[in-house]
Coordinates of C-alpha atoms in Angstrom, one line a residue:
Chain V
X1 CA 65.2 -159.5 -141.5
X2 CA 61.5 -159.0 -142.4
X3 CA 61.0 -158.4 -146.1
X4 CA 58.8 -155.5 -147.0
X5 CA 55.7 -155.7 -149.4
X6 CA 56.8 -154.4 -152.9
X7 CA 54.8 -153.4 -155.9
X8 CA 56.1 -154.7 -159.2
X9 CA 58.5 -152.3 -161.0
X10 CA 55.8 -151.4 -163.6
X11 CA 54.0 -148.2 -164.3
X12 CA 50.2 -148.1 -164.1
X13 CA 50.2 -147.8 -167.8
X14 CA 52.3 -150.9 -168.2
X15 CA 50.0 -152.9 -165.8
X16 CA 47.0 -151.9 -168.0
X17 CA 48.8 -152.8 -171.2
X18 CA 49.9 -156.1 -169.8
X19 CA 46.6 -157.3 -168.3
X20 CA 43.8 -155.5 -170.2
X21 CA 43.1 -158.0 -172.7
X22 CA 43.0 -161.1 -170.6
X23 CA 40.7 -159.3 -168.2
X24 CA 38.6 -158.0 -171.0
X25 CA 38.0 -161.7 -171.9
X26 CA 37.1 -162.6 -168.3
X27 CA 34.6 -159.6 -168.3
X28 CA 33.0 -161.0 -171.4
X29 CA 32.9 -164.5 -170.0
X30 CA 30.9 -163.1 -167.0
X31 CA 28.4 -161.2 -169.2
X32 CA 28.0 -164.4 -171.4
X33 CA 27.3 -166.4 -168.2
X34 CA 24.6 -164.1 -167.0
X35 CA 23.0 -163.8 -170.5
X36 CA 23.1 -167.7 -170.6
X37 CA 21.2 -167.9 -167.3
X38 CA 18.7 -165.3 -168.4
X39 CA 18.2 -167.1 -171.9
X40 CA 17.5 -170.5 -170.3
X41 CA 15.5 -169.4 -167.1
X42 CA 15.5 -165.7 -166.3
X43 CA 13.8 -166.3 -162.9
X44 CA 16.8 -168.6 -161.8
X45 CA 19.0 -165.5 -161.0
X46 CA 16.4 -164.2 -158.7
X47 CA 15.6 -167.6 -157.0
X48 CA 19.1 -168.9 -156.4
X49 CA 21.0 -167.5 -153.5
X50 CA 24.4 -168.0 -155.3
X51 CA 23.1 -165.7 -158.1
X52 CA 21.9 -163.2 -155.8
X53 CA 25.4 -163.0 -154.0
X54 CA 27.0 -163.0 -157.5
X55 CA 25.0 -159.8 -158.4
X56 CA 26.1 -158.2 -155.1
X57 CA 29.8 -159.1 -156.0
X58 CA 29.5 -157.5 -159.3
X59 CA 28.2 -154.4 -157.6
X60 CA 31.2 -154.5 -155.3
X61 CA 33.5 -154.2 -158.3
X62 CA 32.6 -150.5 -158.5
X63 CA 34.1 -149.7 -155.1
X64 CA 37.4 -150.2 -153.4
X65 CA 39.0 -153.2 -151.7
X66 CA 37.0 -155.2 -154.3
X67 CA 38.7 -158.5 -153.6
X68 CA 38.2 -158.6 -149.8
X69 CA 34.7 -157.4 -150.1
X70 CA 33.7 -160.0 -152.5
X71 CA 35.5 -162.8 -150.5
X72 CA 33.4 -161.5 -147.5
X73 CA 30.1 -161.7 -149.5
X74 CA 30.9 -165.2 -150.6
X75 CA 32.1 -166.6 -147.2
X76 CA 30.2 -168.2 -144.3
X77 CA 30.1 -165.6 -141.6
X78 CA 28.8 -167.9 -138.8
X79 CA 30.9 -169.1 -135.9
X80 CA 29.2 -172.3 -134.7
X81 CA 30.3 -175.7 -136.1
X82 CA 27.7 -177.8 -137.8
X83 CA 26.1 -180.5 -135.5
X84 CA 26.4 -183.0 -138.3
X85 CA 27.8 -183.3 -141.8
X86 CA 25.3 -181.9 -144.3
X87 CA 27.1 -182.5 -147.6
X88 CA 30.6 -183.4 -148.7
X89 CA 31.7 -180.2 -150.5
X90 CA 31.4 -176.5 -150.5
X91 CA 29.4 -174.9 -153.3
X92 CA 30.9 -171.5 -153.6
X93 CA 28.7 -169.2 -151.8
X94 CA 27.0 -169.1 -148.4
X95 CA 23.1 -169.1 -148.1
X96 CA 22.7 -166.2 -145.7
X97 CA 19.0 -166.9 -145.6
X98 CA 19.5 -170.1 -143.8
X99 CA 21.7 -168.8 -140.8
X100 CA 21.5 -165.9 -138.4
X101 CA 24.5 -166.1 -135.9
X102 CA 27.6 -164.4 -137.1
X103 CA 31.0 -163.3 -135.7
X104 CA 30.9 -159.5 -134.9
Chain L
X1 CA 65.5 -172.1 -161.2
X2 CA 65.2 -174.7 -158.4
X3 CA 61.9 -175.0 -156.5
X4 CA 60.0 -177.1 -154.0
X5 CA 56.4 -178.1 -154.3
X6 CA 55.3 -178.5 -150.6
X7 CA 51.8 -179.7 -151.5
X8 CA 51.4 -182.3 -154.4
X9 CA 49.1 -185.3 -154.2
X10 CA 51.3 -187.5 -156.7
X11 CA 49.5 -190.6 -156.0
X12 CA 46.9 -189.1 -158.4
X13 CA 49.4 -188.1 -161.0
X14 CA 51.2 -190.0 -163.8
X15 CA 54.8 -190.7 -164.0
X16 CA 54.9 -188.0 -166.9
X17 CA 54.1 -185.4 -164.3
X18 CA 57.1 -186.3 -162.2
X19 CA 59.1 -185.8 -165.4
X20 CA 57.4 -182.4 -165.9
X21 CA 58.2 -181.4 -162.2
X22 CA 61.9 -182.5 -162.9
X23 CA 62.2 -180.7 -166.2
X24 CA 60.9 -177.3 -164.6
X25 CA 63.5 -177.5 -161.7
X26 CA 61.5 -179.2 -158.9
X27 CA 64.0 -180.8 -156.5
X28 CA 61.5 -182.0 -153.9
X29 CA 57.8 -182.5 -153.3
X30 CA 56.0 -183.1 -150.1
X31 CA 52.7 -185.1 -150.3
X32 CA 50.0 -184.7 -147.6
X33 CA 47.6 -187.6 -147.0
X34 CA 44.2 -186.6 -148.5
X35 CA 40.9 -187.8 -149.7
X36 CA 40.8 -190.1 -152.6
X37 CA 37.6 -188.7 -153.9
X38 CA 35.6 -191.4 -152.4
X39 CA 35.3 -192.6 -148.8
X40 CA 37.6 -195.5 -147.7
X41 CA 35.9 -198.5 -146.1
X42 CA 38.3 -199.2 -143.3
X43 CA 41.6 -198.4 -141.6
X44 CA 43.4 -201.1 -143.5
X45 CA 42.6 -199.2 -146.8
X46 CA 44.1 -196.0 -145.2
X47 CA 47.1 -197.9 -144.0
X48 CA 47.8 -199.3 -147.5
X49 CA 47.6 -195.7 -148.7
X50 CA 50.3 -194.7 -146.1
X51 CA 52.5 -197.6 -147.5
X52 CA 52.0 -196.2 -150.9
X53 CA 53.1 -192.7 -149.7
X54 CA 56.1 -194.0 -147.8
X55 CA 57.3 -196.8 -150.0
X56 CA 56.2 -196.5 -153.6
X57 CA 56.0 -192.8 -154.2
X58 CA 59.7 -192.0 -153.1
X59 CA 60.9 -194.6 -155.6
X60 CA 58.8 -193.2 -158.4
X61 CA 60.0 -189.7 -157.7
X62 CA 63.6 -190.8 -157.5
X63 CA 63.5 -192.1 -161.1
X64 CA 63.5 -188.4 -162.1
X65 CA 65.9 -187.1 -159.3
X66 CA 63.0 -185.5 -157.4
X67 CA 63.0 -186.1 -153.6
X68 CA 59.6 -187.2 -152.2
X69 CA 58.4 -186.7 -148.6
X70 CA 55.1 -187.1 -147.0
X71 CA 52.7 -186.1 -144.4
X72 CA 50.4 -188.6 -142.6
X73 CA 47.0 -187.9 -141.4
X74 CA 43.3 -188.6 -141.4
X75 CA 42.3 -186.4 -144.1
X76 CA 39.6 -183.6 -143.4
X77 CA 37.1 -185.0 -145.9
X78 CA 36.7 -188.2 -143.9
X79 CA 37.4 -186.9 -140.5
X80 CA 33.8 -186.5 -139.7
X81 CA 33.7 -190.3 -139.4
X82 CA 34.9 -190.6 -135.8
X83 CA 35.2 -194.4 -135.8
X84 CA 37.4 -194.4 -139.0
X85 CA 39.4 -191.5 -137.7
X86 CA 40.2 -193.1 -134.2
X87 CA 41.3 -196.3 -136.1
X88 CA 43.6 -194.4 -138.4
X89 CA 45.1 -192.2 -135.6
X90 CA 46.1 -195.4 -133.8
X91 CA 48.0 -196.5 -136.9
X92 CA 49.8 -193.4 -137.7
X93 CA 52.5 -193.6 -135.1
X94 CA 53.7 -196.8 -136.7
X95 CA 54.8 -194.9 -139.7
X96 CA 56.2 -191.6 -138.1
X97 CA 59.7 -193.2 -137.9
X98 CA 59.9 -193.7 -141.6
X99 CA 62.7 -191.7 -143.4
X100 CA 60.5 -189.5 -145.5
X101 CA 57.7 -188.7 -143.0
X102 CA 57.9 -185.0 -142.2
X103 CA 54.9 -184.6 -140.0
X104 CA 51.1 -184.8 -139.5
X105 CA 49.0 -183.4 -142.4
X106 CA 47.0 -182.4 -144.1
X107 CA 44.7 -182.1 -141.1
X108 CA 41.8 -179.6 -140.6
X109 CA 38.1 -179.3 -141.5
X110 CA 35.9 -179.7 -144.5
X111 CA 32.4 -178.6 -143.6
X112 CA 33.4 -177.7 -140.0
X113 CA 31.4 -180.1 -138.0
X114 CA 31.8 -180.9 -134.3
X115 CA 33.2 -184.3 -135.3
X116 CA 35.7 -182.8 -137.7
X117 CA 36.9 -180.4 -134.9
X118 CA 37.4 -183.4 -132.5
X119 CA 39.4 -185.4 -135.0
X120 CA 41.4 -182.2 -135.9
X121 CA 42.1 -181.6 -132.2
X122 CA 43.2 -185.2 -131.7
X123 CA 45.7 -184.9 -134.6
X124 CA 47.2 -181.7 -133.3
X125 CA 47.8 -183.5 -129.9
X126 CA 49.3 -186.5 -131.8
X127 CA 51.6 -184.1 -133.6
X128 CA 52.7 -182.5 -130.3
X129 CA 53.1 -185.9 -128.5
X130 CA 55.5 -187.1 -131.4
X131 CA 57.2 -183.6 -132.0
X132 CA 56.0 -183.4 -135.6
X133 CA 55.6 -180.6 -138.0
X134 CA 51.9 -179.8 -138.9
X135 CA 50.3 -179.1 -142.3
X136 CA 46.8 -177.8 -142.1
X137 CA 44.2 -177.9 -144.8
X138 CA 41.6 -175.0 -144.7
X139 CA 38.2 -175.6 -146.2
X140 CA 37.3 -174.7 -149.7
X141 CA 35.3 -171.7 -151.0
X142 CA 32.7 -170.3 -148.7
X143 CA 33.9 -172.4 -145.8
X144 CA 37.5 -171.2 -145.9
X145 CA 37.1 -168.1 -143.6
X146 CA 35.2 -169.9 -140.8
X147 CA 37.4 -173.0 -141.1
X148 CA 40.6 -171.0 -140.8
X149 CA 39.3 -169.0 -137.9
X150 CA 38.2 -172.2 -136.0
X151 CA 41.5 -174.0 -136.9
X152 CA 43.5 -171.1 -135.3
X153 CA 41.2 -171.0 -132.3
X154 CA 42.0 -174.8 -131.7
X155 CA 45.7 -174.2 -132.1
X156 CA 45.7 -171.4 -129.7
X157 CA 44.7 -173.7 -126.9
X158 CA 48.1 -175.3 -127.0
X159 CA 50.7 -173.4 -125.1
X160 CA 53.4 -175.8 -126.1
X161 CA 52.6 -175.5 -129.9
X162 CA 55.3 -173.6 -131.8
X163 CA 53.5 -171.6 -134.6
X164 CA 56.6 -171.6 -136.7
X165 CA 56.3 -175.5 -136.9
X166 CA 52.8 -175.2 -138.4
X167 CA 51.9 -174.3 -142.0
X168 CA 48.2 -173.3 -142.6
X169 CA 47.6 -174.1 -146.4
X170 CA 45.2 -173.0 -149.0
X171 CA 45.4 -169.5 -147.7
X172 CA 43.8 -166.7 -149.7
X173 CA 43.6 -163.0 -149.4
X174 CA 41.0 -163.0 -146.6
X175 CA 42.8 -165.5 -144.4
X176 CA 46.5 -164.7 -144.9
X177 CA 46.7 -161.9 -142.4
X178 CA 45.2 -164.0 -139.6
X179 CA 47.5 -166.8 -140.3
X180 CA 50.7 -164.8 -140.3
X181 CA 49.6 -162.5 -137.4
X182 CA 49.5 -165.7 -135.3
X183 CA 53.0 -166.7 -136.3
X184 CA 52.2 -169.6 -138.6
X185 CA 53.4 -170.2 -142.1
X186 CA 50.9 -169.7 -144.9
X187 CA 50.6 -171.8 -148.0
X188 CA 49.2 -170.6 -151.2
X189 CA 48.0 -173.4 -153.4
X190 CA 47.6 -172.5 -157.0
X191 CA 44.5 -173.9 -158.7
X192 CA 42.7 -173.3 -161.9
X193 CA 39.5 -172.6 -160.2
X194 CA 38.8 -173.3 -156.6
X195 CA 41.8 -171.7 -154.7
X196 CA 44.2 -169.0 -155.7
X197 CA 45.7 -168.3 -159.2
X198 CA 49.4 -167.5 -159.9
X199 CA 48.4 -164.0 -160.6
X200 CA 46.6 -163.6 -157.2
X201 CA 49.4 -165.3 -155.5
X202 CA 51.9 -162.8 -157.0
X203 CA 49.5 -160.0 -155.7
X204 CA 49.7 -161.6 -152.3
X205 CA 53.5 -161.5 -152.3
X206 CA 53.4 -157.9 -153.5
X207 CA 50.9 -156.8 -150.9
X208 CA 52.1 -158.7 -147.8
X209 CA 55.7 -159.4 -148.5
X210 CA 57.3 -162.9 -148.8
X211 CA 57.9 -163.7 -145.2
X212 CA 56.5 -167.1 -144.1
X213 CA 54.7 -167.8 -147.4
X214 CA 55.2 -170.8 -149.7
X215 CA 53.3 -171.6 -152.9
X216 CA 52.5 -175.0 -154.2
X217 CA 50.6 -176.6 -157.0
X218 CA 48.5 -179.0 -154.8
X219 CA 48.0 -181.2 -157.8
X220 CA 45.5 -184.0 -157.3
X221 CA 42.8 -186.1 -159.1
X222 CA 40.8 -183.0 -160.0
X223 CA 41.5 -180.0 -162.3
X224 CA 45.0 -179.0 -161.2
X225 CA 48.4 -178.3 -162.6
X226 CA 51.5 -180.1 -161.5
X227 CA 53.7 -177.4 -162.7
X228 CA 51.8 -174.5 -161.2
X229 CA 54.8 -173.3 -159.1
X230 CA 56.9 -172.5 -162.3
X231 CA 53.8 -170.8 -163.7
X232 CA 53.8 -168.5 -160.5
X233 CA 57.5 -167.8 -161.2
X234 CA 56.7 -166.9 -164.7
X235 CA 54.0 -164.5 -163.5
X236 CA 56.4 -162.8 -161.2
X237 CA 58.9 -162.4 -164.0
X238 CA 56.2 -160.9 -166.2
X239 CA 55.9 -158.3 -163.6
X240 CA 59.8 -157.9 -163.6
X241 CA 60.4 -159.0 -160.1
X242 CA 63.8 -160.1 -159.6
X243 CA 65.1 -163.7 -159.3
X244 CA 66.1 -163.4 -155.6
X245 CA 62.5 -162.6 -154.6
X246 CA 61.1 -165.5 -156.8
X247 CA 63.8 -167.9 -155.4
X248 CA 62.9 -166.8 -151.9
X249 CA 59.3 -167.9 -152.4
X250 CA 59.6 -171.0 -154.3
X251 CA 62.8 -172.5 -152.8
X252 CA 64.2 -170.8 -149.8
X253 CA 60.9 -170.5 -147.8
X254 CA 60.0 -174.1 -148.2
X255 CA 63.5 -175.1 -147.2
X256 CA 63.2 -173.0 -144.1
X257 CA 60.0 -174.5 -143.1
X258 CA 60.5 -178.1 -144.0
X259 CA 64.1 -178.2 -142.6
X260 CA 62.6 -178.0 -139.1
X261 CA 62.3 -181.7 -139.7
X262 CA 65.7 -183.4 -139.6
X263 CA 64.5 -185.7 -142.2
X264 CA 64.3 -183.0 -144.9
X265 CA 67.6 -183.1 -146.7
X266 CA 67.4 -180.2 -149.2
X267 CA 69.5 -177.3 -148.0
X268 CA 69.7 -173.7 -148.9
X269 CA 73.5 -173.9 -149.6
X270 CA 73.8 -177.2 -151.3
X271 CA 74.5 -176.9 -155.1
X272 CA 72.7 -180.4 -155.4
X273 CA 70.2 -181.7 -152.9
X274 CA 71.3 -184.6 -150.9
X275 CA 70.1 -188.1 -151.6
X276 CA 67.7 -189.7 -149.1
X277 CA 66.9 -193.2 -148.1

């Protein structure tokens, strides 16, 4: 029989109690990362496509369906394979300025 | 708690890690063939690796009562090299009869090149020709969505392919629905950085339900955790989920998927797993 999705048997307040501090830590880590970039080279954030996507992702935190929206922002939306291997590894975000064709 | 880690690159790990797996309740691991972190120079080198996977690792695991199974393949990171891939694919059938080989894997794409798709397609056909289970690697980070879509497009070409005999691994929130909607199993690999965390994996189980989902540590030579599966179980307990749901995900689901190979000897009912070899 197909199992149904099920939320944990926690109240909303219990979820906040349980997870607030560790996510407060993550929030401060992101703030510290952005301050670090600014401190060392404030223009890097504007030049680097990854940092531009990062800023869009932070803005997406204010809406709903945050995780899926951020995954979409970071993903390669194109549909055509590469003609040849360009590098060995992914780098974390897609450079939308370098491609045009996407899946509808 | 008993569990199975369906994706563990134990050739990269120490014997202490086998001990940790055993101490935390792991009864079996399955090890997909993968990239060593550097490109191999020839098919002979890959064949030696297949011997390591099928001869040495089962013995090392058995020292701690852990069953070791393997998957053989040309790994995605080197699959753009068509000459090497063709050489390796010719050698794989010589190993498929070995008692711990469960199927073809991990196959798939890395940067999603035309060459990688050609090699992937040939490996799917090899699996079908030899009636093997298939374990599919989906690409990392920004390449995952596109790679998962194209992998499914390739698989859909084969009318004789049974989706329940295929696990698409390294699934995340943005790929899990398309994987399960096509009838495949989905693997969640728990990583400190580049894939999915135990917390997000627990979210996935809560949001989508546990059907056809397995979790694994996918420990390898990079930052990774050989006991990531018990950490997932701990996260589920932290949220007060019951033991039956946890056991479903970490033990029963992998048994159901892997038992489609007659070589896999762990059963749902057995108090102790059967010895192999």
